Amino acid sequence: MTVPVAPGRWPFLGHTPALLRRRFVFTDALHEHGEIVKIYLGPSPTYFVTSPRLTHEVLVTSGPKFRKGAMFDKFRPFVGNGLVLSNGDFHLRQRRLMQPAFHRDRLAGYVETMRRAAADLADSWQPGDVRMLDEDLQGLAVTIVGEALFSTELGKAAIAEARRSIYLIIQQGMIRALSPKFVEKLPIPGNRRFDEAITRMQAIVLEVIREWRTEGVDRGDLLSMLLLGGMTDEQARDEVLTLLTAGIETTALALAWTFHELGRHPEVEERVHAELDEVLDGRPVTGADLFRLAYVRQVVDEVLRQYPLWMLMRRTLTEVDLGDTRLPEGAEVIVSPHALHHDAASFEAPEKFDPDRWSPDRAKQPPKGAFVPFGAGSRQCIGNVFAQNEIVITVATVAARWRLVPVSDRPVRVKFTSAAYPESLPMTAVRR
C-alpha cells in the first residue's frame, strides 16, 4: 500500500549527539506506513521503499528497469559520467572495462600498499598523543586509493591535491545534490570553493593521464588498467574522480567509527587484540590473514551495519509493478540502507553494537535486501572488496600497536550528509 506522508524537517544537515540519537528518525520510521511510502520532496512525489524484499527487487531482481535517480543527475556535471553515475549500456561497458582492475590477483597486489600506509600512520604517533582520528583516517584513505590509482611522481601531486580537495567536493557536492538548483548559482563561499576544487582535481587527473599516454606502460596501478582497457582520456578522468570520491568516503568513515566503537566497548577491543596476537604473533598483516581475522571482520560488518549511507536513489525507466504498487515511468525511488540496517524485523536490538550477531554459530543471515552497505546487483560498488580489505588491514595494523581511547571531556557529535560523519573524533593513542 502507498501512503502519502509529508516530510518533516529532514535531518541530513542537522547535528545530534552521538550515542543519544543515531537514527534518522523520519526515514527509519517510514516502514510503519507500509513497504512503499509516497513522500513529497518539494512538489514531486518520491516513493520510499522500506522493506528488504522490495529493496532487493529494486536493486537486483528488477534492477534493469531502473536507472540512477535525481540526486545523481545533479552530481554528473561536476564529476562526470563515471561508474557511480552512468546508466544503461554505457555503464555496463565501463564496468566491464574496470572489472579487471578489481580482480582477485590485482586486489592482492594492493595489500602491501594498504599495510604500509597504515603502518606509516601508526608510526607517526607518540604515546599520549590526542589524535583527531577522523582527519588522520581521511588522509589515510586518500593515500591508499591515490597510491593504488597513481604510481608516478606526478601521481604524488594528484594525491596531494586529493587530500586538499576531495572531502570538500564530497560534502559540498551532497549539499548541492539535496538543494534546489538555484543554490549552486549563488555567489557564496561554499560554491566558490567547490567549483575551484573540482577544476583543480580535473586538471591534475588529466595531466597524469596525458603523462601516461606518452609512455603507455602498465605500471600495475588502477589508471594503467583503465587506459589499457581502451578508455578515452575523458572516460578515464571521470572514472578516476569517481573512484576518489566513492572510494574514500565510505572507507574513512567506517575506519573512524570502528575505532570509536572499539574505544567504547573494551570487551570487543580485547577480543580484537587477542585475535591479532594469535593470528599475527607480532608480524605484519598479509593478504593470507584477511580471512583468518574472523572476529575483526565481524566488527567491520557491524560498523558497516550501524553507519551506512543514508539513501540510494533510483528512477524507473518504464512503468514498474513493485509489490502492490504500480510506479509510473520516471518515478523517483529512495532506498535507505540506514533504515534497513536499523529495522528490528531484520536485526535484533538494532541500536546495540554487537559484532557477535555476525558470528557463524549465531548468525542468521538477514533477508536479501536487509544488509546493503555497498548496494547490490549490477550497481553494487565495484570496489567493495578493496574497501573491506583496506578496513581490515588498517584495523589489524593500527590495533596491533595502539589502543585508541576516547577523550572523556570531548563528546563525539555527528553531522549528517550522505552518511554519518563524526564532527570530530579526538582519541588518545596509548601504546599496547
XYZ file of N, CA and C in Angstrom, residues 137-147 158-160 162-163 166-167 244 248 390:
63
model
N 42.378 9.446 9.470
C 41.879 8.352 8.645
C 41.386 8.838 7.293
N 40.912 10.075 7.224
C 40.587 10.647 5.917
C 41.856 10.735 5.064
N 42.932 11.239 5.669
C 44.194 11.320 4.942
C 44.702 9.951 4.533
N 44.558 8.958 5.405
C 44.983 7.601 5.082
C 44.201 7.046 3.899
N 42.882 7.232 3.897
C 42.054 6.714 2.799
C 42.443 7.348 1.468
N 42.727 8.655 1.480
C 43.169 9.320 0.255
C 44.496 8.731 -0.211
N 45.419 8.528 0.715
C 46.730 7.978 0.358
C 46.599 6.598 -0.270
N 45.791 5.729 0.323
C 45.678 4.353 -0.176
C 45.044 4.321 -1.556
N 43.913 4.997 -1.735
C 43.269 4.993 -3.049
C 44.156 5.699 -4.070
N 44.777 6.807 -3.654
C 45.643 7.539 -4.567
C 46.832 6.715 -5.027
N 47.480 5.984 -4.095
C 48.640 5.175 -4.484
C 48.222 3.971 -5.325
N 48.890 14.524 -7.639
C 47.435 14.279 -7.683
C 46.922 13.840 -6.320
N 47.697 12.995 -5.620
C 47.293 12.561 -4.281
C 47.255 13.754 -3.328
N 48.263 14.627 -3.429
C 48.276 15.821 -2.578
C 47.064 16.697 -2.852
N 44.205 15.633 -4.013
C 43.046 14.918 -3.480
C 42.912 15.133 -1.981
N 44.045 15.118 -1.263
C 43.997 15.397 0.181
C 43.410 16.781 0.440
N 39.291 16.612 -1.963
C 38.266 15.607 -2.217
C 37.138 15.645 -1.187
N 37.448 15.943 0.078
C 36.358 15.963 1.065
C 35.476 17.191 0.899
N 37.954 8.255 -6.586
C 38.442 9.088 -5.491
C 37.307 9.506 -4.564
N 36.738 6.767 -1.128
C 37.398 7.318 0.050
C 36.423 7.514 1.202
N 40.841 -3.010 2.873
C 41.520 -1.836 3.417
C 41.163 -1.614 4.883
